CSV table of C-alpha atoms and ligand atoms in Angstrom, one decimal:
chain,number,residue,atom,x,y,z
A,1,UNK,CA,0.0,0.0,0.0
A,2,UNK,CA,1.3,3.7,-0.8
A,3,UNK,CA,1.7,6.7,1.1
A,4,UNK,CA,2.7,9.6,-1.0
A,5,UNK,CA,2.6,11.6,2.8
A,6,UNK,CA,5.2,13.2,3.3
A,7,UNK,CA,5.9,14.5,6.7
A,8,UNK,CA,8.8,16.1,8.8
A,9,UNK,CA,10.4,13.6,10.9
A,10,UNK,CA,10.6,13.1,14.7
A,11,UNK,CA,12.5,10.8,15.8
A,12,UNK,CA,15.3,8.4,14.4
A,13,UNK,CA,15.2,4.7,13.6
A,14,UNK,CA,19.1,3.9,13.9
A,15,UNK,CA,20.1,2.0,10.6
A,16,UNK,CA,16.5,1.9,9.8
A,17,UNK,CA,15.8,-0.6,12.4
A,18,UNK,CA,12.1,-1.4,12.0
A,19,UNK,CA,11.3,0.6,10.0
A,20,UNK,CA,9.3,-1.1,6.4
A,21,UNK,CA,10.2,0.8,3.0
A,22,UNK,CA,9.1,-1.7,0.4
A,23,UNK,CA,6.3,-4.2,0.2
A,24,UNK,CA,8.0,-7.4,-0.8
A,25,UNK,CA,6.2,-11.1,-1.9
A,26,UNK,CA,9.5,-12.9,-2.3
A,27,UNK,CA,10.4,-13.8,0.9
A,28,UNK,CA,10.5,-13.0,4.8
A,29,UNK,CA,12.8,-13.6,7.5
A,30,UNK,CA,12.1,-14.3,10.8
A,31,UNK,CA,14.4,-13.2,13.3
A,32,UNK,CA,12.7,-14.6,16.6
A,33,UNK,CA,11.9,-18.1,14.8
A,34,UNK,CA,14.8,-18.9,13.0
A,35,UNK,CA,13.4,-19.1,9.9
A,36,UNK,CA,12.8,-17.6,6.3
A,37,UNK,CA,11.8,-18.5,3.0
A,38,UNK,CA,11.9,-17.8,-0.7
A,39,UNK,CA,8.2,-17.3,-1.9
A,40,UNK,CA,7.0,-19.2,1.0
A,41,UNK,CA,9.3,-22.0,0.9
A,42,UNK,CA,11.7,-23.0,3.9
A,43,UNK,CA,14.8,-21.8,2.3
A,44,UNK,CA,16.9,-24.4,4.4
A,45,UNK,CA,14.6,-27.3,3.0
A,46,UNK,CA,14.8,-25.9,-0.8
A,47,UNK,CA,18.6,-26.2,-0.3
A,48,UNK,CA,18.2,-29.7,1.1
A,49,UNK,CA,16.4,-30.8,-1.9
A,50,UNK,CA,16.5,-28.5,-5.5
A,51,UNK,CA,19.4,-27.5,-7.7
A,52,UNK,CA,20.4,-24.2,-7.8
A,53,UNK,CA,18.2,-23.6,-11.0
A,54,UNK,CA,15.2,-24.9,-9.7
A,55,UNK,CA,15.4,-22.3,-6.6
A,56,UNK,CA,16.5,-19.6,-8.9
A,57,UNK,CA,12.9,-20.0,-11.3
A,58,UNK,CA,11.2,-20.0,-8.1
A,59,UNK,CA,12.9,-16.7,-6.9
A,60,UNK,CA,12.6,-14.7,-10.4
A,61,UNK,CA,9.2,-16.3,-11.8
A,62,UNK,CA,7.3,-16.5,-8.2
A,63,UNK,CA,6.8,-20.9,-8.9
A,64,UNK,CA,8.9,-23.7,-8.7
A,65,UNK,CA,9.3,-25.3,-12.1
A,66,UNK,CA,8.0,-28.5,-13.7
A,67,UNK,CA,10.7,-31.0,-14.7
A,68,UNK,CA,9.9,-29.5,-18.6
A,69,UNK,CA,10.3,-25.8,-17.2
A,70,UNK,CA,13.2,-26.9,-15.6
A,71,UNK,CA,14.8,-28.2,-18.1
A,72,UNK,CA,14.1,-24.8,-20.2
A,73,UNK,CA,15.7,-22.6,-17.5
A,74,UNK,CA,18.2,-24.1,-17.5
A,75,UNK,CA,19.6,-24.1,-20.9
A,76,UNK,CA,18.1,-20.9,-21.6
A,77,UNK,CA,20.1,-19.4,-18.6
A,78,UNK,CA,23.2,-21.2,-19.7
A,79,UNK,CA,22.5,-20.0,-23.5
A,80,UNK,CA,23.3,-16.7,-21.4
A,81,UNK,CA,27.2,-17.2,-20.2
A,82,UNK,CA,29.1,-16.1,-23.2
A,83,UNK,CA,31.5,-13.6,-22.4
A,84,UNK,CA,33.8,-14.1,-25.8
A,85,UNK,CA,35.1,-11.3,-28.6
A,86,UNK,CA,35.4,-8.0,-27.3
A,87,UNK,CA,33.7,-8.7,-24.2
A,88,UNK,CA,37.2,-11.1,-23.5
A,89,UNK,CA,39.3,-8.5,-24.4
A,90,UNK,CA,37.9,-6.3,-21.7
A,91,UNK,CA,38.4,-9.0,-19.0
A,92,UNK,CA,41.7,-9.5,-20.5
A,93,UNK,CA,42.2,-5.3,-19.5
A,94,UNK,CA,40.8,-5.4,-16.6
A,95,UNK,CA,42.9,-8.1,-15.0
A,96,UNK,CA,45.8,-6.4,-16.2
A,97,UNK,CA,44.7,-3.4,-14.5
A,98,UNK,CA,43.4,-4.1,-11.5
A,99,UNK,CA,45.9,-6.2,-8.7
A,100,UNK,CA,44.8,-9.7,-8.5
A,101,UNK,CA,44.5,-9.8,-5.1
A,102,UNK,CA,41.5,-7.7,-5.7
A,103,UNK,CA,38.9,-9.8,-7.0
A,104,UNK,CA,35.7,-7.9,-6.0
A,105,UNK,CA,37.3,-4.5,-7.0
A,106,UNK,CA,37.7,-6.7,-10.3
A,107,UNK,CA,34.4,-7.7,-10.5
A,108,UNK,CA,32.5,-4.2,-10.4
A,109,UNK,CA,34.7,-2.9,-12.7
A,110,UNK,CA,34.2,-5.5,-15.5
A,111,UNK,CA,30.8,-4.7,-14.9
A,112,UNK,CA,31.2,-1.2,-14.9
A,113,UNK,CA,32.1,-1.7,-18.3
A,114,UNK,CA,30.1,-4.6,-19.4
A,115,UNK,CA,27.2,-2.8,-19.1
A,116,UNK,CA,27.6,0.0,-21.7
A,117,UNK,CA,29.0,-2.3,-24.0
A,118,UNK,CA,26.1,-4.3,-24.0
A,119,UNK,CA,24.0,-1.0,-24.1
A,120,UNK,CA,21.8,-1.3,-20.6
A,121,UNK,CA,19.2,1.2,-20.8
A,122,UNK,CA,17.7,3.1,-17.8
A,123,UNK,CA,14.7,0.6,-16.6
A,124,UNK,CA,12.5,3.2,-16.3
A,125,UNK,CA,12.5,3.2,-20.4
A,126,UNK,CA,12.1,-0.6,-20.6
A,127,UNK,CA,9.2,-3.2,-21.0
A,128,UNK,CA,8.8,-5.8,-18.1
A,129,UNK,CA,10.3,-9.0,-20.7
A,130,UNK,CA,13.4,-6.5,-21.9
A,131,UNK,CA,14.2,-6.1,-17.7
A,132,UNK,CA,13.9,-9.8,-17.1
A,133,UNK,CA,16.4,-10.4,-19.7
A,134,UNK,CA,18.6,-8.2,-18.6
A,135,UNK,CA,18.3,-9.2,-15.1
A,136,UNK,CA,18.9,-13.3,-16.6
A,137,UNK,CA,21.9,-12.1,-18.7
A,138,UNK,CA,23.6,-10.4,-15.4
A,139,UNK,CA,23.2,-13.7,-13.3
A,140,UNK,CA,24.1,-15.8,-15.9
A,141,UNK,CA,27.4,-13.8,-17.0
A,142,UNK,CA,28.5,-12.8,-13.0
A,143,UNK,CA,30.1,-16.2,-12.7
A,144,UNK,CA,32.2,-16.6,-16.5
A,145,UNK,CA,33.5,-12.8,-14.8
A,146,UNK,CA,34.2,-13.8,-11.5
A,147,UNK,CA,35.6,-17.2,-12.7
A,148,UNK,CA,37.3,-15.7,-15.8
A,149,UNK,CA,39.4,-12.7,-14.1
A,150,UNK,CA,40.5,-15.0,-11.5
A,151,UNK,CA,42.5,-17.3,-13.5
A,152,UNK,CA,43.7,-14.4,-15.9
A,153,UNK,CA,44.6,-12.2,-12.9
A,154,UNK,CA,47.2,-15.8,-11.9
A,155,UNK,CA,48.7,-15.6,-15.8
A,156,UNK,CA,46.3,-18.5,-16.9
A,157,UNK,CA,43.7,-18.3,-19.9
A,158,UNK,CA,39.8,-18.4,-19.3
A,159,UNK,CA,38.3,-21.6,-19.0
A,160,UNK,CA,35.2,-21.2,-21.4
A,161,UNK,CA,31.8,-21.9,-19.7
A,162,UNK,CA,30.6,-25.8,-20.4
A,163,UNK,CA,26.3,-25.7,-21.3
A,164,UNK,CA,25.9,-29.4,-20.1
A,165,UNK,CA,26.6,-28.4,-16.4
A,166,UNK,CA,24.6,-26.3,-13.7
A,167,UNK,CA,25.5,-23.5,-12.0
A,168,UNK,CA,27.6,-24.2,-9.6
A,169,UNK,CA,29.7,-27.0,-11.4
A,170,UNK,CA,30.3,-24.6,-14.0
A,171,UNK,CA,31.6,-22.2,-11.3
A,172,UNK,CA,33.8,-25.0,-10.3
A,173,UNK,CA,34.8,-25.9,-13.7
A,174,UNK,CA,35.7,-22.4,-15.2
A,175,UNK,CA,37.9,-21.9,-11.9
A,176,UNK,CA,39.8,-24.9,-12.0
A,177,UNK,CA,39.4,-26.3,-15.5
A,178,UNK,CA,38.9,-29.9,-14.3
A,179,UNK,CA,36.2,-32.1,-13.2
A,180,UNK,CA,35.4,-31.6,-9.5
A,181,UNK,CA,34.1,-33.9,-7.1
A,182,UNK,CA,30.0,-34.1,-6.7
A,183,UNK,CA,30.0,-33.4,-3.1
A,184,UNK,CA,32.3,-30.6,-3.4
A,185,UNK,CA,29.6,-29.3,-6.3
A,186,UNK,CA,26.8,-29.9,-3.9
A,187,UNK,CA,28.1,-28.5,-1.0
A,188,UNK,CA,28.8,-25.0,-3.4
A,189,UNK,CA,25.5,-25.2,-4.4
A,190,UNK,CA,23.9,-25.5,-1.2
A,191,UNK,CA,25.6,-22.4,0.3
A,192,UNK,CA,25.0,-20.6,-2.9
A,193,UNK,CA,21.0,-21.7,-2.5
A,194,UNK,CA,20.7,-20.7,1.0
A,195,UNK,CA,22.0,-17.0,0.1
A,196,UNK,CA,20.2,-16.2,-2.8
A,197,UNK,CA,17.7,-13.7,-0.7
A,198,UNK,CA,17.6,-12.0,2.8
A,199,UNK,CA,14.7,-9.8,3.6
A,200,UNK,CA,16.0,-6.2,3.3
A,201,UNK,CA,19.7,-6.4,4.3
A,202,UNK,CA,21.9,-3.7,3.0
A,203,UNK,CA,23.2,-4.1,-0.5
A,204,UNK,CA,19.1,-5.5,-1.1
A,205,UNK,CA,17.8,-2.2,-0.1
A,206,UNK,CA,21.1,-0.3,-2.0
A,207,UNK,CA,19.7,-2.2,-5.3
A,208,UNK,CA,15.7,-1.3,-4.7
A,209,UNK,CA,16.8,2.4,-3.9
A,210,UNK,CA,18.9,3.1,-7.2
A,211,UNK,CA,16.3,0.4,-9.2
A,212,UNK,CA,13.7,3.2,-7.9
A,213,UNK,CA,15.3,6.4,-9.1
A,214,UNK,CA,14.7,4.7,-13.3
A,215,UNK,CA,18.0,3.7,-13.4
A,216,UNK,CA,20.0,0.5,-15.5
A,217,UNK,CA,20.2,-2.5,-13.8
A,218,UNK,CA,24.0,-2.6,-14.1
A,219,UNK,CA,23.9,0.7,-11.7
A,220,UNK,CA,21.6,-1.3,-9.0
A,221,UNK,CA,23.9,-3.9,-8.9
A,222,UNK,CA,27.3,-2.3,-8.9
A,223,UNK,CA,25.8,-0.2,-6.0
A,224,UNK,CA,25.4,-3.4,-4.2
A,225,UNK,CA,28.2,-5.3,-4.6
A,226,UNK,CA,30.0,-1.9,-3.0
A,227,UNK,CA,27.2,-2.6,0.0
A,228,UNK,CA,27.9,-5.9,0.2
A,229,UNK,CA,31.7,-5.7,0.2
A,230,UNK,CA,31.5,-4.2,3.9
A,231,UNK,CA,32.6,-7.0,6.4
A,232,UNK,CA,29.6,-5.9,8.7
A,233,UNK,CA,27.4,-7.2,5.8
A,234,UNK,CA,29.1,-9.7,3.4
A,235,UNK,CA,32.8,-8.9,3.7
A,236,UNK,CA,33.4,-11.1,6.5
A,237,UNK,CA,33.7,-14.9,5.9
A,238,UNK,CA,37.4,-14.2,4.8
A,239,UNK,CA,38.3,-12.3,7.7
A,240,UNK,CA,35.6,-14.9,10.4
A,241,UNK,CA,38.6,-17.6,8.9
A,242,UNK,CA,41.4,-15.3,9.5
A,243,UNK,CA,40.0,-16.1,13.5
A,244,UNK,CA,40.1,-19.3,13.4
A,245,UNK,CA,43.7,-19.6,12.0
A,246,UNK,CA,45.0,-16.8,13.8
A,247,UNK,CA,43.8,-18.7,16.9
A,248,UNK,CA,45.3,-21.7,15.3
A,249,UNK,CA,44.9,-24.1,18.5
A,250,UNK,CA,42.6,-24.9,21.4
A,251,UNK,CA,44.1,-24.0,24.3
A,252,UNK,CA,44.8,-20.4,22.1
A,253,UNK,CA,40.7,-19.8,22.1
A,254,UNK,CA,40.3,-18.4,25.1
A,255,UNK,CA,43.0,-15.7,25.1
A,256,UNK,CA,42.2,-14.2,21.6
A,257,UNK,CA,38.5,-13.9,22.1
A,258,UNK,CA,38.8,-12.3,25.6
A,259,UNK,CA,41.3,-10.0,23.9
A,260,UNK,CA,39.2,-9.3,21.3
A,261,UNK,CA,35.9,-8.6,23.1
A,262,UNK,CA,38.1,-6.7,25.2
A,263,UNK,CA,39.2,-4.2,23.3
A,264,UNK,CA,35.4,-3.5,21.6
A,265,UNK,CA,36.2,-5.7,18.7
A,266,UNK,CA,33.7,-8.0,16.9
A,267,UNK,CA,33.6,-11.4,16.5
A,268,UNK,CA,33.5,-11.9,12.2
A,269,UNK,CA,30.5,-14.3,11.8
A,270,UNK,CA,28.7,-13.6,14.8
A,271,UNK,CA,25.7,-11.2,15.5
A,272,UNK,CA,23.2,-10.5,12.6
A,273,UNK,CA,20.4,-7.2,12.5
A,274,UNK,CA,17.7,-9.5,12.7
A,275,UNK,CA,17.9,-13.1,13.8
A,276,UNK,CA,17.9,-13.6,18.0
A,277,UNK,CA,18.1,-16.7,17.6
A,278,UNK,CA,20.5,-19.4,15.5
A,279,UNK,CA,20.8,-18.4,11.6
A,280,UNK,CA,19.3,-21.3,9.9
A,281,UNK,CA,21.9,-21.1,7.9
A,282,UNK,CA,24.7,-21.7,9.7
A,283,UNK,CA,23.0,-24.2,11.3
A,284,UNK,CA,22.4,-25.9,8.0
A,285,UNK,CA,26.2,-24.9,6.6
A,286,UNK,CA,27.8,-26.5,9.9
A,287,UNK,CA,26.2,-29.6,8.7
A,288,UNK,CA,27.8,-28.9,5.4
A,289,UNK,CA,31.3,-28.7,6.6
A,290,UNK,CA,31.2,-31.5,9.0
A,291,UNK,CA,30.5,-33.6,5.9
A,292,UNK,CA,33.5,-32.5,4.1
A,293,UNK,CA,35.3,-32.2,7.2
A,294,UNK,CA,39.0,-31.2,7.8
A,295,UNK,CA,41.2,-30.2,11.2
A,296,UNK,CA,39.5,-27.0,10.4
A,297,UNK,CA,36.6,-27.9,11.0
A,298,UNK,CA,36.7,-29.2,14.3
A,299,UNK,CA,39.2,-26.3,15.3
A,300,UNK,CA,36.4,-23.9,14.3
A,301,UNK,CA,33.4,-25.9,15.8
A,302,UNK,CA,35.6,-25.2,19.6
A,303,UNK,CA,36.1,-21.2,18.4
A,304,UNK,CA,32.2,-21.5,17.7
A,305,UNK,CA,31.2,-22.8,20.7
A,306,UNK,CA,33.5,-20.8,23.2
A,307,UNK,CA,32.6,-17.8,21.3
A,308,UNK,CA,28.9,-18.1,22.0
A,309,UNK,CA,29.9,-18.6,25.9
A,310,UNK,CA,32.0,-15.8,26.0
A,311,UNK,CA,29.8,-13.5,23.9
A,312,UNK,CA,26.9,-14.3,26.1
A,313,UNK,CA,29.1,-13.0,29.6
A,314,UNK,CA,30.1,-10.4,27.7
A,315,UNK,CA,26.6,-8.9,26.5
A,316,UNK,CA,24.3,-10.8,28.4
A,317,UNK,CA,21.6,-8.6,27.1
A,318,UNK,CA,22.4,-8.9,23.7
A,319,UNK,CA,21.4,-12.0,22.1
A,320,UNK,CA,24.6,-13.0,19.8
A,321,UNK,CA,24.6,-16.0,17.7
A,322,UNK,CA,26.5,-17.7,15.0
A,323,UNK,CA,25.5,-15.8,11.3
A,324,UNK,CA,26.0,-17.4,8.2
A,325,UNK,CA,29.5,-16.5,7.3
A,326,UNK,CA,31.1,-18.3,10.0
A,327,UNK,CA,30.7,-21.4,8.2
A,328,UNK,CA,30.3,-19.8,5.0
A,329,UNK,CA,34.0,-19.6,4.9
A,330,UNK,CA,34.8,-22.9,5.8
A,331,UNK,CA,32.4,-24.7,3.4
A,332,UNK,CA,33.7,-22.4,0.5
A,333,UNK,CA,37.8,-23.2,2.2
A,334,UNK,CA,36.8,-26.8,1.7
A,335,UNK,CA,35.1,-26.6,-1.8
A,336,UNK,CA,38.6,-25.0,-2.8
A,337,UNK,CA,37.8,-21.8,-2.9
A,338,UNK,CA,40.6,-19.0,-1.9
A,339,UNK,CA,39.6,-16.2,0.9
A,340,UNK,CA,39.7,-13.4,-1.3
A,341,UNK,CA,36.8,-15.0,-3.6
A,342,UNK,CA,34.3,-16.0,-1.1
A,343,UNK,CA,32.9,-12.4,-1.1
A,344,UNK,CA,32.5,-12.4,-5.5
A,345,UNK,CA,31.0,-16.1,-4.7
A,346,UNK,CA,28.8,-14.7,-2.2
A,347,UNK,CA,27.7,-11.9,-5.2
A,348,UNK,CA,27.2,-14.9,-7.6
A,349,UNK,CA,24.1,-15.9,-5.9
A,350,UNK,CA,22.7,-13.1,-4.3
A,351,UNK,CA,22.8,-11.2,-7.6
A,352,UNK,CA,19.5,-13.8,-7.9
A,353,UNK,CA,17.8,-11.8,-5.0
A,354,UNK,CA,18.9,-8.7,-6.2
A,355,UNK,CA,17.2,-8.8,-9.8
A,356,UNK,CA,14.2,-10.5,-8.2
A,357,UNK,CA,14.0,-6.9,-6.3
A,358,UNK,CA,14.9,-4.9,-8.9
A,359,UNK,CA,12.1,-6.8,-10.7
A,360,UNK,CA,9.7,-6.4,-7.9
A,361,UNK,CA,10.4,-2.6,-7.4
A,362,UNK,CA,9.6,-1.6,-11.2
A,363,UNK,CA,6.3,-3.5,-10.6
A,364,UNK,CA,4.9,-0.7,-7.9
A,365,UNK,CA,8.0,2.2,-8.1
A,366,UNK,CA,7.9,5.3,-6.4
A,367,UNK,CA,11.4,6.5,-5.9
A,368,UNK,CA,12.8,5.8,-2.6
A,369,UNK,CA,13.6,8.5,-0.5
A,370,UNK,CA,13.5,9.0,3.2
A,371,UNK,CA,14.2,12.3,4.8
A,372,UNK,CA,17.2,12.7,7.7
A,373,UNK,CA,16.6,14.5,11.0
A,374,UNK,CA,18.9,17.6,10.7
A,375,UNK,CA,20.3,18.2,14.4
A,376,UNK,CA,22.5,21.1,13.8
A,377,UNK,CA,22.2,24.4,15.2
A,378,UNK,CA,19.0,26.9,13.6
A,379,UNK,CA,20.2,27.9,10.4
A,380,UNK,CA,21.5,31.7,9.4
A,381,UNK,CA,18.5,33.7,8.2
A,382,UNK,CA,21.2,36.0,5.7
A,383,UNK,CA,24.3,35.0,4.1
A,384,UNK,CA,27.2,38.2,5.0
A,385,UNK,CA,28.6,40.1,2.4
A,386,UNK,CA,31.9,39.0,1.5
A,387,UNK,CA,33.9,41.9,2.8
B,401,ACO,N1,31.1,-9.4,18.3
B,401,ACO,C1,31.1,-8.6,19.4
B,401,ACO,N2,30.1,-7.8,19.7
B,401,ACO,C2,29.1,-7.7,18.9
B,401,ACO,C3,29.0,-8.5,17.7
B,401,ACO,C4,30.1,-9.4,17.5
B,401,ACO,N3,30.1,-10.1,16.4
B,401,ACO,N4,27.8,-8.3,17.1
B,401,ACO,C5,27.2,-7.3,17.8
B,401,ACO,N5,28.0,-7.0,18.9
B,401,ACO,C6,27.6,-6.0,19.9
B,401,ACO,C7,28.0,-4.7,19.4
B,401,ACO,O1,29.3,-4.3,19.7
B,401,ACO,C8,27.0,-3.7,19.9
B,401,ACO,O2,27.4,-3.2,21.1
B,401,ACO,P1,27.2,-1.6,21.4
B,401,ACO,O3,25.7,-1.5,21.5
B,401,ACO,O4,27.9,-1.5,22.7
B,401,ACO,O5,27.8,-0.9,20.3
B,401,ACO,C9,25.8,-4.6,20.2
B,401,ACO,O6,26.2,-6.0,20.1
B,401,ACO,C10,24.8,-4.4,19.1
B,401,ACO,O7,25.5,-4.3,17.8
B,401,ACO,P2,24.8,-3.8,16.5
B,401,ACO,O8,25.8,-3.5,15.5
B,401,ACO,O9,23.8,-2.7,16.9
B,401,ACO,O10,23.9,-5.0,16.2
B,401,ACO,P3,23.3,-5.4,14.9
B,401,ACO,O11,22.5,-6.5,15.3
B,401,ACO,O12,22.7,-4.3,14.2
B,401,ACO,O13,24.6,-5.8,14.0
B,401,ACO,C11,26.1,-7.1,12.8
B,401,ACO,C12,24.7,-6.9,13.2
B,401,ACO,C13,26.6,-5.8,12.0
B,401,ACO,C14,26.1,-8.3,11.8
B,401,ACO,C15,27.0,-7.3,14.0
B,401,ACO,O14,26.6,-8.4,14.7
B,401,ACO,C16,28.5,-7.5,13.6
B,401,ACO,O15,29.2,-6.5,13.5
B,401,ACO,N6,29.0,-8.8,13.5
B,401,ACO,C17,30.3,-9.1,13.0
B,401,ACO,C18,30.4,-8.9,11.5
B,401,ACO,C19,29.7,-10.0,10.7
B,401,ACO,O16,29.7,-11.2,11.1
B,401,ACO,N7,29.2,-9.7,9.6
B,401,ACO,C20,28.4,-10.6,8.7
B,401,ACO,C21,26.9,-10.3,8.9
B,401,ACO,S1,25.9,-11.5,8.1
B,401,ACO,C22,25.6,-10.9,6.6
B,401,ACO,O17,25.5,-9.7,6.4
B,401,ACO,C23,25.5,-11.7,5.4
């Protein structure tokens, strides 16, 4: 329901807590219950039990396909991965450009220029079917970037994308340019399912704002990969692993945390906006680990635990909990992945729940625009002459 009302405001809701600025249908988390869904699923059980395809229909077209549709999807969306000709050559200038230790940086700047080249045009000038193909095209190609500027930026040629396998094989395949292990491609796809959508976390709300001024979709998206890269938001399974080996040993857990919490530092994978209870998805993702298991692992499960003690003396009030990139970063670590790519993997499937908003927002826009609380002094009535 709109409300073109526009009134002065009174008081402020820090970081917008509580505060509803969209109507949504494609999901819902819920903090006190541990639970949320895409388009009323259990997000948790569609990650259990669908491919990655079958969960992104459901997410862009509002239904979970029939074996037929499926089937469609899927090679249409892989019909969509070719990033060859001049397209390559900009890759091929971009990881000469930009250090390779910088993959994310890397990514928004191919698509920085991907998206002139292939001519996005403000949405605001576009029929429904031309944004749905461009918001396709975008998830489709993310990956062959991501994939593609990775091994160029460690002097090693693009592995081209291979139609006859889902998403996140193909991921696996363009990375390594071999054959990879089923439960190492299930266990990718899994995380990459259970993070396609999150209610209205930051970089979702950074794509519905710019989606809402007219703007390309290329824009929307760019803004929120620069939203996600924080490590309050989805910066931080790199740095949640950097914990665990800096703590490197049991008897070591102890010691750093209490050092940690002691001098007002956070805990990288713990805490989340809205969840007071477990994240279902690290619940779901320590499962995931545990079966591919490693020293790691059971180093990280003893951080885990102790961390949850300690954060609980140390905020009693607060409710802190495990959030999904805790274990994020060690199932990507044990599918193979390097640190400084779980962030662009992270953008590979959220990029699903972004579109889906952009999608939605076009539906029923009205530019987004809230007003501030100005708390400086009364302003100057006259301006003085410059003497
Ligand atoms: N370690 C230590 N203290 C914490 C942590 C933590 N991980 N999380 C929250 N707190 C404390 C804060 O210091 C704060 O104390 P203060 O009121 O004295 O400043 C209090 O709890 C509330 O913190 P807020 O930032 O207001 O809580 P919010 O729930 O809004 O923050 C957030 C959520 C940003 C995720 C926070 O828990 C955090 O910084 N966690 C560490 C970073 C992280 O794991 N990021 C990934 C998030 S998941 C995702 O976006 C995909």
């Amino acid at each position: 329901m709109r409300s073109g009302v526009s009134t002065k405001p009174t008081s402020v809701s820090r970081g917008l807590r509580g505060v509803a600025v969209a109507e949504t249908r494609i999901g819902d988390v819920r903090g006190q219950e541990g639970f949320y869904h895409y388009r009323q699923y259990d997000a948790v059980e569609l990650a259990e039990k669908l491919s990655f395809e079958a969960v992104w229909h459901l997410v862009h077209q509002g239904d979970l396909p029939s074996a037929t549709e499926l089937g469609q999807f899927s090679r249409s969306v892989s019909s969509l991965r070719d990033v060859s000709g001049p397209l390559l050559e900009m890759l091929r200038f971009v990881a000469s450009t930009v250090p390779s230790d910088r993959p994310l940086e890397a990514l928004r700047a191919a698509l920085s220029i991907l998206v002139p080249m292939e001519r996005h045009r403000p949405w605001i000038d576009l029929l429904e079917a031309d944004r749905q193909r461009a918001a396709l095209r975008l998830c489709a190609v993310t990956p062959v970037i991501v994939a593609s500027l990775y091994r160029l930026g460690s002097g090693r040629e693009p592995v081209p994308p291979d139609p006859e396998l889902g998403f996140a094989a193909n991921y696996l395949w363009m990375l390594e340019g071999t054959r990879v292990a089923p439960d190492r491609v299930r266990a990718l796809e899994q995380y990459l399912i259970l993070t396609i959508d999150h209610g209205f976390n930051a970089s979702t709300f950074t794509t519905r704002v710019i989606t809402s001024t007219g703007a390309d979709l290329g824009s929307a998206v760019i803004g929120a990969i620069g939203a996600l890269s924080g490590p309050l938001h989805g910066g931080a399974p790199s740095r949640a692993l950097e914990m665990v080996d800096h703590i490197g040993a049991a008897d070591r857990i102890d010691a750093y945390i209490e050092a940690a919490l002691s001098h007002g530092d956070r805990l990288m994978g713990f805490g989340h906006p809205v969840y007071r209870t477990e994240d279902p998805r690290s619940r779901m993702l320590r499962g995931v680990a545990e079966h591919l298991g490693g020293a790691r692992v059971a180093l990280a499960k003893q951080v885990e635990a102790r961390a949850l003690e300690l954060l609980r003396e140390h905020r009693p009030e607060r409710q802190l909990h495990t959030n999904v990139e805790f274990y994020a970063a060690l199932v990507m670590e044990s599918v193979g992945l390097p640190p400084n790519l779980f962030t662009p993997t992270f953008v590979l499937s959220r990029m699903i729940g972004w579109t889906a908003h952009a999608l939605e927002q076009m539906l029923d826009n009205q530019v987004i625009r809230p007003s501030a609380a100005y708390v400086g002094p009364e302003p100057h009535r006259t301006v003085p002459r410059a003497s």
